Structures are given as structure tokens and as C-alpha cells.
């Protein structure tokens, strides 16, 4: 069997329609801003992308500002909101403990830079271990000093979906700006920008079966905007720089595919995940899925497997032909446990024993079965090499005490 990819929250393969659309676009070398013949093809690709994104998201084409990635969109949005807050005597930001680093680190920098000059205050709400969002705490924190509420739609590591309609409604009622990192939402749950009350949504093409190097900030009409990259008049003067036409063409393809197969794909993802979790819980002892009962995107399973080291498990599975995740993809290679899992209240030991499996549109049930068979063997072998786990089995120690050191 060729290697199987179960790490779709890190990035996705190109969908066949995205690949075809990309291939067709390769002859379009013109600058989309050029008014001569060569600019027309690229310009049409960007227009098609805006149209499809607008239809898919329920927003207006002019609300879409293309960027180089979601990290850039997040940074631009946060900088805008923080500047707006300072000008409006609002110096508080409410975020969560489980945001992607592009949000968490940008906010951390505001805190450092503006602590003295503007009394910057950052409130970081921690979801419960089971994924529940602390909505009552949010209510208590909101007030006339709140500049921005920035809470992601769905978490990349656990797959938990936060109550984004309620969050936006409450934050808008307090007069704050609202940002939502929607990177893990697109293609995983239905969403309408029109029916959501927030100001900004960020997206990434490569998490949606398209090329890397393209993201988008969806900016509600009337909400403030500061350009992070200044220069040319692209994107209605909101983001300078020639657009990534080829990535845009691939995104057009994957959006067309999604339009045709959304329902089927969502059912498939949930089937794969549910089958995987049912078999694991039935056949592998000492495994926990902390967020199992929380609202979740249908493709993600985050497990704590007692007695194993996530990194070692990942490498062993890779050797057997299965690509999975442990912690955030962006921070893999770093020995530190995932800050996101710690943000969900997991202990360091639990975070280090975690495994993330994220399924995609092109996975099959047979691959999941083969994976569980392999996982069983590998986990058993690694546990047999872990004296602490073996001792705990003999002594029948409670599970929480036998996680890796
Ligand atoms: N936000 C979330 C939730 C993510 O999962 C990621 C990528 O892992 C990003 C933002 C960053 O996306 P990009 O790679 O397009 O900058």
C-alpha cells in the first residue's frame, strides 16, 4: 500500500479539480493588474475565485481580500483591531488559550509593546478539557474596554468547534470588533458569513485542497482595515503585491469540487472518524478522546494514548506508511508539548502522549482499518518497551499516573 495521509489539518493534497485548474492556469503568466490581453486570463481567475468564495461563504465579493496565507490575514486583522481599539480607548483583547501561533504570538507582542503606553490587557479564555468553551467567562469579561474578541472557529488539534455565533453576538453587543480564525472551518462545517455577526474571518487555501501561498481575510463592509503590506493598489488597496494567480486557480478548482460534493464529503469524513474512534476505543486499552462529546469538525480525532511518546509513535507509524500528527504541524520538530493541548488543560504528560488523526476527502474506510491494525501493534510494542507502563499494568495503577514521564 502506498503511504496513507491522515494529517489534513496540517495541509491537504490538491484535489483533482484543483490540479486540473492549476495546470490550465500555468500558461497564464500575465499580471492580473495589466489591462492588456495578457492580464485578462489571470484577472478572470481572480474574479472566479472571489465569486466562488463569496457563494461558498455567503459574503460579498468586495469583502474578500486575498493574502499570502492565513497567518498574514490574522496578523493584518489583529493589527487593525488593536489600532482601532487604541483610538477608541479600548485597551483589552479577549482571546483563547488554544489559538494558532499566528494569533497567539501577535497578541502576545501587543501585550509586550503596549503594556506601559496603553495599558494593554489580554484575557485568555481556557476551554475545558472536554472542549467546552467558557461562554459565561466571556460574558463577564466583555465591556466598554474590549477592543477585540479573537476566537477561532474550530481548533486545529482537537477539532473542537467553538460557539462562534454566540461569541460574535455577545462581543458585538459590547461594541468590540470580532475576529475568527476560520482556517479549519472551511470544508468541514457549513458556515455563512452573512448569518454571523463578527467582522473578520481568515482562511487558508492549502487547508482546502489547493496550493500553498494563498489565504484570505474576509472583511465585513464598514469594518476598519489597515494594510499590513503597502504598495500597489491590489485587493482594493487593502493588500499590495501581485496575487498568486496559480494558487487562486487551484482554489477555484477545489471550491467547484466542494460545491458538488460537500454533503457527500462531510458524511464520508464523519464515517471515517467515527469508525476509527469506535475501533480504537474497542481494541486499544488506556486511550482517551477528551473532546469526544464536544461539537467537533467531522475529520479530526485527538487521542491520548497512555504509555507512549507521541513523537515516537508518529515516527513508528510513518515507517509503517501512515502520516499523522502530534501537536501542531507548524511546531513539529520542537520537543516541547503542544501549547494548544496544554491550553485545553491537558497535563504535559498527556500532551506528550497525544496523537492527532485528521482525515480528508480522499481517504477510504479500508485505509482506516489498516491504520487501526497497525496502531494496535505499534502501541503494544512501544508500551512493552516502557517499564513504567508495564509496572503500572501489573500494579493496576490508575491511568492518569501511567502517562509517559
Ligand atoms: N490558523 C489555524 C487554525 C491553522 O491551523 C493554521 C495552520 O496550521 C493557520 C492559522 C495558519 O495558516 P497558514 O499556513 O495559511 O498561514
mmCIF file of C-alpha atoms and ligand atoms in Angstrom:
data_model
loop_
_atom_site.group_PDB
_atom_site.id
_atom_site.type_symbol
_atom_site.label_atom_id
_atom_site.label_comp_id
_atom_site.label_asym_id
_atom_site.label_seq_id
_atom_site.Cartn_x
_atom_site.Cartn_y
_atom_site.Cartn_z
ATOM 1 C CA UNK A 1 0.000 0.000 0.000
ATOM 2 C CA UNK A 2 1.361 3.468 -0.805
ATOM 3 C CA UNK A 3 1.774 5.827 2.170
ATOM 4 C CA UNK A 4 -1.525 6.958 3.642
ATOM 5 C CA UNK A 5 -2.060 10.596 4.596
ATOM 6 C CA UNK A 6 -4.049 11.289 7.766
ATOM 7 C CA UNK A 7 -2.728 14.784 8.561
ATOM 8 C CA UNK A 8 -5.181 17.008 6.690
ATOM 9 C CA UNK A 9 -5.296 19.674 9.406
ATOM 10 C CA UNK A 10 -1.632 20.380 8.662
ATOM 11 C CA UNK A 11 -2.183 20.654 4.936
ATOM 12 C CA UNK A 12 -4.176 18.934 2.202
ATOM 13 C CA UNK A 13 -3.312 17.375 -1.159
ATOM 14 C CA UNK A 14 -4.537 19.106 -4.310
ATOM 15 C CA UNK A 15 -7.969 17.854 -5.296
ATOM 16 C CA UNK A 16 -8.151 16.526 -8.892
ATOM 17 C CA UNK A 17 -10.218 19.533 -9.975
ATOM 18 C CA UNK A 18 -7.761 21.890 -8.258
ATOM 19 C CA UNK A 19 -4.875 20.192 -10.063
ATOM 20 C CA UNK A 20 -6.613 20.457 -13.442
ATOM 21 C CA UNK A 21 -7.479 24.084 -12.846
ATOM 22 C CA UNK A 22 -3.878 24.775 -11.776
ATOM 23 C CA UNK A 23 -2.489 23.030 -14.877
ATOM 24 C CA UNK A 24 -4.774 25.040 -17.137
ATOM 25 C CA UNK A 25 -3.626 28.238 -15.448
ATOM 26 C CA UNK A 26 0.087 27.653 -15.975
ATOM 27 C CA UNK A 27 0.019 29.374 -19.370
ATOM 28 C CA UNK A 28 -1.455 32.472 -17.719
ATOM 29 C CA UNK A 29 1.736 34.293 -16.855
ATOM 30 C CA UNK A 30 0.293 37.788 -17.183
ATOM 31 C CA UNK A 31 -0.077 40.209 -14.338
ATOM 32 C CA UNK A 32 -3.723 40.311 -13.256
ATOM 33 C CA UNK A 33 -3.409 44.093 -12.862
ATOM 34 C CA UNK A 34 -2.336 44.567 -16.517
ATOM 35 C CA UNK A 35 -5.022 45.988 -18.737
ATOM 36 C CA UNK A 36 -3.664 44.375 -21.916
ATOM 37 C CA UNK A 37 -4.605 40.937 -23.277
ATOM 38 C CA UNK A 38 -2.184 39.040 -21.048
ATOM 39 C CA UNK A 39 -3.787 40.388 -17.913
ATOM 40 C CA UNK A 40 -7.240 39.147 -18.831
ATOM 41 C CA UNK A 41 -6.842 35.424 -18.117
ATOM 42 C CA UNK A 42 -5.264 35.927 -14.663
ATOM 43 C CA UNK A 43 -7.822 38.596 -13.834
ATOM 44 C CA UNK A 44 -10.630 36.178 -14.713
ATOM 45 C CA UNK A 45 -9.127 33.539 -12.409
ATOM 46 C CA UNK A 46 -9.168 36.014 -9.508
ATOM 47 C CA UNK A 47 -12.699 37.074 -10.362
ATOM 48 C CA UNK A 48 -13.834 33.438 -10.460
ATOM 49 C CA UNK A 49 -12.203 32.794 -7.099
ATOM 50 C CA UNK A 50 -13.912 35.790 -5.497
ATOM 51 C CA UNK A 51 -17.242 34.717 -6.920
ATOM 52 C CA UNK A 52 -16.905 31.131 -5.693
ATOM 53 C CA UNK A 53 -15.630 32.144 -2.258
ATOM 54 C CA UNK A 54 -18.489 34.619 -1.933
ATOM 55 C CA UNK A 55 -21.035 31.934 -2.869
ATOM 56 C CA UNK A 56 -19.470 29.348 -0.565
ATOM 57 C CA UNK A 57 -19.157 31.677 2.416
ATOM 58 C CA UNK A 58 -22.244 33.800 1.937
ATOM 59 C CA UNK A 59 -20.244 37.021 1.783
ATOM 60 C CA UNK A 60 -19.886 39.756 -0.831
ATOM 61 C CA UNK A 61 -17.013 39.649 -3.333
ATOM 62 C CA UNK A 62 -15.712 43.036 -2.166
ATOM 63 C CA UNK A 63 -15.366 41.675 1.359
ATOM 64 C CA UNK A 64 -12.669 39.241 0.203
ATOM 65 C CA UNK A 65 -9.062 40.392 0.479
ATOM 66 C CA UNK A 66 -6.535 37.847 -0.773
ATOM 67 C CA UNK A 67 -3.321 37.448 1.232
ATOM 68 C CA UNK A 68 -0.304 35.149 1.093
ATOM 69 C CA UNK A 69 -1.579 32.838 3.857
ATOM 70 C CA UNK A 70 -3.893 32.781 6.851
ATOM 71 C CA UNK A 71 -1.063 33.851 9.152
ATOM 72 C CA UNK A 72 -0.819 37.100 7.188
ATOM 73 C CA UNK A 73 -4.595 37.571 7.259
ATOM 74 C CA UNK A 74 -4.615 37.004 11.034
ATOM 75 C CA UNK A 75 -1.769 39.453 11.605
ATOM 76 C CA UNK A 76 -3.373 42.167 9.443
ATOM 77 C CA UNK A 77 -6.731 41.774 11.163
ATOM 78 C CA UNK A 78 -5.258 41.845 14.663
ATOM 79 C CA UNK A 79 -3.120 44.887 13.945
ATOM 80 C CA UNK A 80 -6.111 46.744 12.545
ATOM 81 C CA UNK A 81 -8.297 45.877 15.519
ATOM 82 C CA UNK A 82 -5.643 46.823 18.046
ATOM 83 C CA UNK A 83 -5.024 50.211 16.367
ATOM 84 C CA UNK A 84 -8.793 50.794 16.288
ATOM 85 C CA UNK A 85 -9.027 49.888 19.969
ATOM 86 C CA UNK A 86 -6.315 52.345 20.968
ATOM 87 C CA UNK A 87 -8.047 55.117 19.057
ATOM 88 C CA UNK A 88 -11.329 54.290 20.767
ATOM 89 C CA UNK A 89 -9.995 53.998 24.313
ATOM 90 C CA UNK A 90 -10.430 50.234 24.266
ATOM 91 C CA UNK A 91 -7.299 48.506 25.506
ATOM 92 C CA UNK A 92 -8.465 44.950 26.185
ATOM 93 C CA UNK A 93 -8.316 41.880 23.967
ATOM 94 C CA UNK A 94 -10.147 38.660 24.673
ATOM 95 C CA UNK A 95 -8.768 35.536 23.051
ATOM 96 C CA UNK A 96 -8.386 31.859 23.932
ATOM 97 C CA UNK A 97 -5.512 29.741 25.209
ATOM 98 C CA UNK A 98 -5.722 27.488 22.144
ATOM 99 C CA UNK A 99 -5.286 29.858 19.193
ATOM 100 C CA UNK A 100 -2.891 29.208 16.339
ATOM 101 C CA UNK A 101 0.536 30.856 16.931
ATOM 102 C CA UNK A 102 -0.181 33.456 14.221
ATOM 103 C CA UNK A 103 -2.885 34.807 16.526
ATOM 104 C CA UNK A 104 -1.381 33.961 19.917
ATOM 105 C CA UNK A 105 2.053 35.412 19.199
ATOM 106 C CA UNK A 106 0.766 38.575 17.541
ATOM 107 C CA UNK A 107 -1.446 39.303 20.552
ATOM 108 C CA UNK A 108 1.424 38.466 22.915
ATOM 109 C CA UNK A 109 3.534 41.066 21.116
ATOM 110 C CA UNK A 110 0.824 43.763 21.562
ATOM 111 C CA UNK A 111 0.800 42.911 25.242
ATOM 112 C CA UNK A 112 4.560 43.415 25.471
ATOM 113 C CA UNK A 113 4.737 46.521 23.255
ATOM 114 C CA UNK A 114 1.713 48.374 24.635
ATOM 115 C CA UNK A 115 1.580 47.308 28.252
ATOM 116 C CA UNK A 116 3.032 50.552 29.540
ATOM 117 C CA UNK A 117 1.992 53.036 26.887
ATOM 118 C CA UNK A 118 -1.640 51.890 26.537
ATOM 119 C CA UNK A 119 -2.196 49.544 29.454
ATOM 120 C CA UNK A 120 -2.783 46.608 27.125
ATOM 121 C CA UNK A 121 -4.714 43.831 28.828
ATOM 122 C CA UNK A 122 -5.122 40.389 27.292
ATOM 123 C CA UNK A 123 -7.659 37.900 28.644
ATOM 124 C CA UNK A 124 -7.042 34.314 27.543
ATOM 125 C CA UNK A 125 -10.029 32.075 27.994
ATOM 126 C CA UNK A 126 -9.238 28.408 28.545
ATOM 127 C CA UNK A 127 -11.705 25.867 27.191
ATOM 128 C CA UNK A 128 -12.419 22.945 29.454
ATOM 129 C CA UNK A 129 -10.573 19.682 28.922
ATOM 130 C CA UNK A 130 -13.640 18.270 27.167
ATOM 131 C CA UNK A 131 -13.617 21.163 24.661
ATOM 132 C CA UNK A 132 -16.416 23.222 26.227
ATOM 133 C CA UNK A 133 -15.979 26.951 25.637
ATOM 134 C CA UNK A 134 -16.343 29.126 28.779
ATOM 135 C CA UNK A 135 -19.061 31.400 27.428
ATOM 136 C CA UNK A 136 -20.024 32.704 30.896
ATOM 137 C CA UNK A 137 -16.457 33.871 31.469
ATOM 138 C CA UNK A 138 -16.523 35.649 28.124
ATOM 139 C CA UNK A 139 -19.743 37.427 29.127
ATOM 140 C CA UNK A 140 -18.154 38.551 32.400
ATOM 141 C CA UNK A 141 -15.066 39.946 30.665
ATOM 142 C CA UNK A 142 -16.775 41.865 27.871
ATOM 143 C CA UNK A 143 -17.212 45.576 28.418
ATOM 144 C CA UNK A 144 -16.569 49.056 27.120
ATOM 145 C CA UNK A 145 -12.816 48.472 27.276
ATOM 146 C CA UNK A 146 -12.912 45.455 24.969
ATOM 147 C CA UNK A 147 -11.283 46.295 21.654
ATOM 148 C CA UNK A 148 -11.298 42.848 20.109
ATOM 149 C CA UNK A 149 -12.517 39.318 20.619
ATOM 150 C CA UNK A 150 -10.415 36.863 18.631
ATOM 151 C CA UNK A 151 -11.530 33.260 18.995
ATOM 152 C CA UNK A 152 -11.041 30.555 16.378
ATOM 153 C CA UNK A 153 -13.950 28.687 14.805
ATOM 154 C CA UNK A 154 -12.511 25.196 15.085
ATOM 155 C CA UNK A 155 -9.336 24.041 16.736
ATOM 156 C CA UNK A 156 -6.666 22.512 14.505
ATOM 157 C CA UNK A 157 -5.511 19.970 17.082
ATOM 158 C CA UNK A 158 -8.636 18.727 18.821
ATOM 159 C CA UNK A 159 -11.176 19.640 16.126
ATOM 160 C CA UNK A 160 -13.415 21.297 18.726
ATOM 161 C CA UNK A 161 -15.867 23.834 17.311
ATOM 162 C CA UNK A 162 -16.485 26.882 19.479
ATOM 163 C CA UNK A 163 -19.920 28.600 19.679
ATOM 164 C CA UNK A 164 -18.946 31.271 17.163
ATOM 165 C CA UNK A 165 -22.430 32.695 16.637
ATOM 166 C CA UNK A 166 -22.911 33.286 20.351
ATOM 167 C CA UNK A 167 -19.383 34.669 20.766
ATOM 168 C CA UNK A 168 -19.827 37.170 17.923
ATOM 169 C CA UNK A 169 -23.262 38.255 19.122
ATOM 170 C CA UNK A 170 -22.055 38.922 22.665
ATOM 171 C CA UNK A 171 -18.911 40.714 21.539
ATOM 172 C CA UNK A 172 -20.751 42.943 19.071
ATOM 173 C CA UNK A 173 -23.273 43.854 21.766
ATOM 174 C CA UNK A 174 -20.311 45.103 23.824
ATOM 175 C CA UNK A 175 -19.129 47.229 20.879
ATOM 176 C CA UNK A 176 -15.962 45.217 20.238
ATOM 177 C CA UNK A 177 -14.513 44.071 16.925
ATOM 178 C CA UNK A 178 -14.699 40.330 16.330
ATOM 179 C CA UNK A 179 -12.167 38.164 14.528
ATOM 180 C CA UNK A 180 -12.489 34.460 13.846
ATOM 181 C CA UNK A 181 -9.693 32.258 12.551
ATOM 182 C CA UNK A 182 -11.729 30.107 10.195
ATOM 183 C CA UNK A 183 -8.889 28.063 8.728
ATOM 184 C CA UNK A 184 -10.184 24.719 9.999
ATOM 185 C CA UNK A 185 -13.808 25.543 9.308
ATOM 186 C CA UNK A 186 -13.864 25.729 5.523
ATOM 187 C CA UNK A 187 -14.919 22.396 4.026
ATOM 188 C CA UNK A 188 -15.665 20.887 7.425
ATOM 189 C CA UNK A 189 -18.823 22.567 8.652
ATOM 190 C CA UNK A 190 -21.435 24.689 6.903
ATOM 191 C CA UNK A 191 -20.927 28.406 7.556
ATOM 192 C CA UNK A 192 -22.492 31.643 6.357
ATOM 193 C CA UNK A 193 -20.664 34.939 6.844
ATOM 194 C CA UNK A 194 -23.981 36.712 6.282
ATOM 195 C CA UNK A 195 -25.549 34.985 9.266
ATOM 196 C CA UNK A 196 -22.553 35.532 11.513
ATOM 197 C CA UNK A 197 -22.225 38.865 13.286
ATOM 198 C CA UNK A 198 -18.436 39.185 13.505
ATOM 199 C CA UNK A 199 -16.172 41.476 11.499
ATOM 200 C CA UNK A 200 -13.289 39.363 10.201
ATOM 201 C CA UNK A 201 -12.717 35.796 9.086
ATOM 202 C CA UNK A 202 -9.373 34.353 7.985
ATOM 203 C CA UNK A 203 -8.867 31.432 5.616
ATOM 204 C CA UNK A 204 -6.077 29.417 4.037
ATOM 205 C CA UNK A 205 -6.149 27.796 0.586
ATOM 206 C CA UNK A 206 -3.750 24.966 1.406
ATOM 207 C CA UNK A 207 -6.063 23.609 4.107
ATOM 208 C CA UNK A 208 -8.673 23.291 1.385
ATOM 209 C CA UNK A 209 -7.125 21.012 -1.232
ATOM 210 C CA UNK A 210 -5.371 23.916 -3.000
ATOM 211 C CA UNK A 211 -1.848 25.273 -3.382
ATOM 212 C CA UNK A 212 0.169 26.851 -0.589
ATOM 213 C CA UNK A 213 0.854 30.590 -0.727
ATOM 214 C CA UNK A 214 -2.669 31.969 -0.647
ATOM 215 C CA UNK A 215 -5.032 32.992 2.123
ATOM 216 C CA UNK A 216 -7.896 35.408 2.562
ATOM 217 C CA UNK A 217 -9.202 37.924 5.037
ATOM 218 C CA UNK A 218 -12.958 38.342 4.811
ATOM 219 C CA UNK A 219 -13.631 41.879 5.999
ATOM 220 C CA UNK A 220 -17.179 42.931 6.728
ATOM 221 C CA UNK A 221 -18.149 46.070 4.808
ATOM 222 C CA UNK A 222 -17.735 49.049 7.103
ATOM 223 C CA UNK A 223 -15.281 47.353 9.495
ATOM 224 C CA UNK A 224 -11.903 49.093 9.791
ATOM 225 C CA UNK A 225 -8.905 47.906 7.809
ATOM 226 C CA UNK A 226 -5.188 48.793 7.849
ATOM 227 C CA UNK A 227 -2.858 47.420 5.179
ATOM 228 C CA UNK A 228 -0.009 45.357 6.504
ATOM 229 C CA UNK A 229 1.708 45.335 3.112
ATOM 230 C CA UNK A 230 1.615 48.703 1.401
ATOM 231 C CA UNK A 231 2.440 49.498 -2.198
ATOM 232 C CA UNK A 232 0.325 48.742 -5.252
ATOM 233 C CA UNK A 233 -3.440 49.095 -5.418
ATOM 234 C CA UNK A 234 -4.233 45.364 -5.426
ATOM 235 C CA UNK A 235 -7.146 43.981 -3.428
ATOM 236 C CA UNK A 236 -8.897 47.367 -3.402
ATOM 237 C CA UNK A 237 -5.835 48.995 -1.857
ATOM 238 C CA UNK A 238 -6.007 46.663 1.123
ATOM 239 C CA UNK A 239 -3.072 44.357 0.388
ATOM 240 C CA UNK A 240 -0.298 45.310 -2.021
ATOM 241 C CA UNK A 241 1.537 42.710 -4.077
ATOM 242 C CA UNK A 242 0.726 40.735 -7.202
ATOM 243 C CA UNK A 243 -1.752 37.997 -6.388
ATOM 244 C CA UNK A 244 -0.799 34.312 -6.519
ATOM 245 C CA UNK A 245 -2.756 33.525 -9.669
ATOM 246 C CA UNK A 246 -1.837 29.832 -9.846
ATOM 247 C CA UNK A 247 -2.826 29.200 -6.229
ATOM 248 C CA UNK A 248 -6.037 31.110 -6.933
ATOM 249 C CA UNK A 249 -6.733 28.829 -9.909
ATOM 250 C CA UNK A 250 -6.271 25.761 -7.720
ATOM 251 C CA UNK A 251 -8.612 27.208 -5.087
ATOM 252 C CA UNK A 252 -11.221 27.769 -7.802
ATOM 253 C CA UNK A 253 -10.948 24.059 -8.608
ATOM 254 C CA UNK A 254 -11.296 22.836 -5.036
ATOM 255 C CA UNK A 255 -14.249 25.161 -4.417
ATOM 256 C CA UNK A 256 -16.010 23.796 -7.503
ATOM 257 C CA UNK A 257 -15.384 20.285 -6.210
ATOM 258 C CA UNK A 258 -16.710 21.250 -2.774
ATOM 259 C CA UNK A 259 -19.833 22.780 -4.291
ATOM 260 C CA UNK A 260 -20.588 19.499 -5.996
ATOM 261 C CA UNK A 261 -19.633 17.106 -3.225
ATOM 262 C CA UNK A 262 -19.971 18.989 0.070
ATOM 263 C CA UNK A 263 -22.633 16.809 1.569
ATOM 264 C CA UNK A 264 -21.059 13.541 0.439
ATOM 265 C CA UNK A 265 -17.642 14.617 1.727
ATOM 266 C CA UNK A 266 -18.971 15.657 5.132
ATOM 267 C CA UNK A 267 -20.721 12.314 5.543
ATOM 268 C CA UNK A 268 -17.571 10.466 4.499
ATOM 269 C CA UNK A 269 -15.343 12.378 6.941
ATOM 270 C CA UNK A 270 -17.684 11.681 9.846
ATOM 271 C CA UNK A 271 -17.887 8.000 8.884
ATOM 272 C CA UNK A 272 -14.116 7.649 8.780
ATOM 273 C CA UNK A 273 -13.626 9.407 12.103
ATOM 274 C CA UNK A 274 -16.430 7.570 13.886
ATOM 275 C CA UNK A 275 -15.295 4.190 12.590
ATOM 276 C CA UNK A 276 -11.720 4.952 13.623
ATOM 277 C CA UNK A 277 -12.677 6.058 17.125
ATOM 278 C CA UNK A 278 -15.060 3.155 17.673
ATOM 279 C CA UNK A 279 -12.411 0.615 16.732
ATOM 280 C CA UNK A 280 -9.661 2.291 18.765
ATOM 281 C CA UNK A 281 -11.790 2.531 21.888
ATOM 282 C CA UNK A 282 -12.858 -1.091 21.469
ATOM 283 C CA UNK A 283 -9.480 -2.584 20.676
ATOM 284 C CA UNK A 284 -6.760 -0.481 22.338
ATOM 285 C CA UNK A 285 -6.803 -0.147 26.120
ATOM 286 C CA UNK A 286 -5.927 3.049 28.020
ATOM 287 C CA UNK A 287 -6.894 5.503 25.282
ATOM 288 C CA UNK A 288 -8.849 8.676 25.901
ATOM 289 C CA UNK A 289 -10.528 11.087 23.470
ATOM 290 C CA UNK A 290 -11.019 14.096 25.748
ATOM 291 C CA UNK A 291 -13.154 16.175 23.352
ATOM 292 C CA UNK A 292 -15.270 13.255 22.101
ATOM 293 C CA UNK A 293 -18.560 14.709 23.268
ATOM 294 C CA UNK A 294 -17.897 18.354 22.271
ATOM 295 C CA UNK A 295 -19.107 19.803 18.961
ATOM 296 C CA UNK A 296 -16.307 18.903 16.538
ATOM 297 C CA UNK A 297 -15.373 19.215 12.886
ATOM 298 C CA UNK A 298 -16.013 15.776 11.403
ATOM 299 C CA UNK A 299 -12.485 14.909 10.272
ATOM 300 C CA UNK A 300 -10.398 15.206 13.443
ATOM 301 C CA UNK A 301 -9.615 12.805 16.235
ATOM 302 C CA UNK A 302 -7.286 13.761 19.063
ATOM 303 C CA UNK A 303 -6.288 10.888 21.311
ATOM 304 C CA UNK A 304 -4.270 10.474 24.482
ATOM 305 C CA UNK A 305 -2.595 7.085 24.425
ATOM 306 C CA UNK A 306 -1.177 6.207 27.847
ATOM 307 C CA UNK A 307 2.332 4.813 27.979
ATOM 308 C CA UNK A 308 3.587 6.146 24.660
ATOM 309 C CA UNK A 309 5.513 9.203 23.459
ATOM 310 C CA UNK A 310 3.596 10.955 20.668
ATOM 311 C CA UNK A 311 6.750 11.760 18.676
ATOM 312 C CA UNK A 312 7.988 8.162 18.830
ATOM 313 C CA UNK A 313 4.575 6.861 17.852
ATOM 314 C CA UNK A 314 4.397 9.289 14.940
ATOM 315 C CA UNK A 315 7.791 8.145 13.632
ATOM 316 C CA UNK A 316 6.942 4.459 14.043
ATOM 317 C CA UNK A 317 3.662 4.945 12.192
ATOM 318 C CA UNK A 318 5.449 6.876 9.463
ATOM 319 C CA UNK A 319 7.805 3.933 8.951
ATOM 320 C CA UNK A 320 4.742 1.716 8.543
ATOM 321 C CA UNK A 321 3.290 4.087 5.925
ATOM 322 C CA UNK A 322 0.858 6.268 7.887
ATOM 323 C CA UNK A 323 1.296 10.041 8.239
ATOM 324 C CA UNK A 324 -0.424 11.502 11.313
ATOM 325 C CA UNK A 325 0.163 14.477 13.597
ATOM 326 C CA UNK A 326 1.174 15.093 17.143
ATOM 327 C CA UNK A 327 0.777 18.681 18.312
ATOM 328 C CA UNK A 328 0.546 21.466 15.703
ATOM 329 C CA UNK A 329 2.231 20.842 12.369
ATOM 330 C CA UNK A 330 3.793 24.278 12.486
ATOM 331 C CA UNK A 331 5.644 23.392 15.686
ATOM 332 C CA UNK A 332 6.597 19.803 14.910
ATOM 333 C CA UNK A 333 10.283 19.170 15.263
ATOM 334 C CA UNK A 334 10.203 21.051 18.537
ATOM 335 C CA UNK A 335 10.357 18.742 21.543
ATOM 336 C CA UNK A 336 8.018 20.916 23.647
ATOM 337 C CA UNK A 337 4.491 19.557 24.176
ATOM 338 C CA UNK A 338 1.796 21.315 22.190
ATOM 339 C CA UNK A 339 0.851 24.664 23.776
ATOM 340 C CA UNK A 340 -2.634 24.171 22.351
ATOM 341 C CA UNK A 341 -3.211 20.909 24.180
ATOM 342 C CA UNK A 342 -1.876 22.485 27.365
ATOM 343 C CA UNK A 343 -4.303 25.324 26.640
ATOM 344 C CA UNK A 344 -7.125 22.771 26.742
ATOM 345 C CA UNK A 345 -5.998 21.850 30.255
ATOM 346 C CA UNK A 346 -4.123 18.661 29.424
ATOM 347 C CA UNK A 347 -1.110 17.918 31.579
ATOM 348 C CA UNK A 348 2.316 17.980 29.998
ATOM 349 C CA UNK A 349 2.440 14.176 30.141
ATOM 350 C CA UNK A 350 -0.956 13.860 28.464
ATOM 351 C CA UNK A 351 0.002 16.339 25.726
ATOM 352 C CA UNK A 352 3.189 14.366 25.079
ATOM 353 C CA UNK A 353 1.179 11.155 24.740
ATOM 354 C CA UNK A 354 -1.219 12.622 22.210
ATOM 355 C CA UNK A 355 -1.879 11.713 18.640
ATOM 356 C CA UNK A 356 -3.872 13.684 16.080
ATOM 357 C CA UNK A 357 -5.503 11.948 13.154
ATOM 358 C CA UNK A 358 -7.173 14.201 10.590
ATOM 359 C CA UNK A 359 -8.968 12.613 7.666
ATOM 360 C CA UNK A 360 -9.554 14.073 4.218
ATOM 361 C CA UNK A 361 -11.848 13.839 1.210
ATOM 362 C CA UNK A 362 -9.829 11.107 -0.469
ATOM 363 C CA UNK A 363 -9.336 8.710 2.446
ATOM 364 C CA UNK A 364 -11.105 5.372 2.495
ATOM 365 C CA UNK A 365 -12.524 3.095 5.144
ATOM 366 C CA UNK A 366 -10.065 0.329 4.212
ATOM 367 C CA UNK A 367 -7.179 2.704 4.973
ATOM 368 C CA UNK A 368 -8.657 3.432 8.383
ATOM 369 C CA UNK A 369 -8.927 -0.285 9.116
ATOM 370 C CA UNK A 370 -5.341 -0.904 8.054
ATOM 371 C CA UNK A 371 -4.284 2.020 10.209
ATOM 372 C CA UNK A 372 -6.034 0.773 13.344
ATOM 373 C CA UNK A 373 -4.441 -2.669 12.858
ATOM 374 C CA UNK A 374 -1.019 -1.038 12.642
ATOM 375 C CA UNK A 375 -1.703 1.342 15.521
ATOM 376 C CA UNK A 376 -2.618 -1.593 17.752
ATOM 377 C CA UNK A 377 0.645 -3.390 17.011
ATOM 378 C CA UNK A 378 2.824 -0.276 17.315
ATOM 379 C CA UNK A 379 1.225 0.920 20.558
ATOM 380 C CA UNK A 380 1.580 -2.522 22.079
ATOM 381 C CA UNK A 381 5.259 -2.721 21.047
ATOM 382 C CA UNK A 382 6.055 0.758 22.406
ATOM 383 C CA UNK A 383 4.256 0.038 25.656
ATOM 384 C CA UNK A 384 6.277 -3.157 26.044
ATOM 385 C CA UNK A 385 9.395 -1.006 25.886
ATOM 386 C CA UNK A 386 8.106 1.321 28.593
ATOM 387 C CA UNK A 387 8.892 -0.177 32.029
ATOM 388 C CA UNK A 388 6.790 2.414 33.800
ATOM 389 C CA UNK A 389 3.723 1.470 31.785
ATOM 390 C CA UNK A 390 4.367 -2.240 32.300
ATOM 391 C CA UNK A 391 4.786 -1.786 36.054
ATOM 392 C CA UNK A 392 1.580 0.213 36.169
ATOM 393 C CA UNK A 393 -0.253 -2.596 34.393
ATOM 394 C CA UNK A 394 0.974 -5.067 36.951
ATOM 395 C CA UNK A 395 0.082 -2.810 39.820
ATOM 396 C CA UNK A 396 -3.159 -1.743 38.121
ATOM 397 C CA UNK A 397 -2.349 1.893 38.795
ATOM 398 C CA UNK A 398 -4.966 4.448 37.645
ATOM 399 C CA UNK A 399 -4.420 5.559 34.076
ATOM 400 C CA UNK A 400 -3.574 9.204 34.781
ATOM 401 C CA UNK A 401 -0.492 8.128 36.729
ATOM 402 C CA UNK A 402 0.968 5.995 33.974
ATOM 403 C CA UNK A 403 1.388 8.572 31.257
ATOM 404 C CA UNK A 404 4.894 8.996 30.000
ATOM 405 C CA UNK A 405 7.346 10.932 32.231
HETATM 406 N N1 LIG B 1 -4.924 29.073 11.802
HETATM 407 C C1 LIG B 1 -5.109 27.766 12.007
HETATM 408 C C2 LIG B 1 -6.218 27.303 12.889
HETATM 409 C C3 LIG B 1 -4.257 26.828 11.399
HETATM 410 O O1 LIG B 1 -4.461 25.529 11.595
HETATM 411 C C4 LIG B 1 -3.198 27.305 10.581
HETATM 412 C C5 LIG B 1 -2.232 26.378 10.006
HETATM 413 O O2 LIG B 1 -1.850 25.370 10.584
HETATM 414 C C6 LIG B 1 -3.082 28.688 10.383
HETATM 415 C C7 LIG B 1 -3.958 29.539 11.018
HETATM 416 C C8 LIG B 1 -2.017 29.261 9.504
HETATM 417 O O3 LIG B 1 -2.319 29.053 8.130
HETATM 418 P P1 LIG B 1 -1.256 29.408 7.006
HETATM 419 O O4 LIG B 1 -0.367 28.228 6.873
HETATM 420 O O5 LIG B 1 -2.058 29.652 5.767
HETATM 421 O O6 LIG B 1 -0.549 30.628 7.447
#
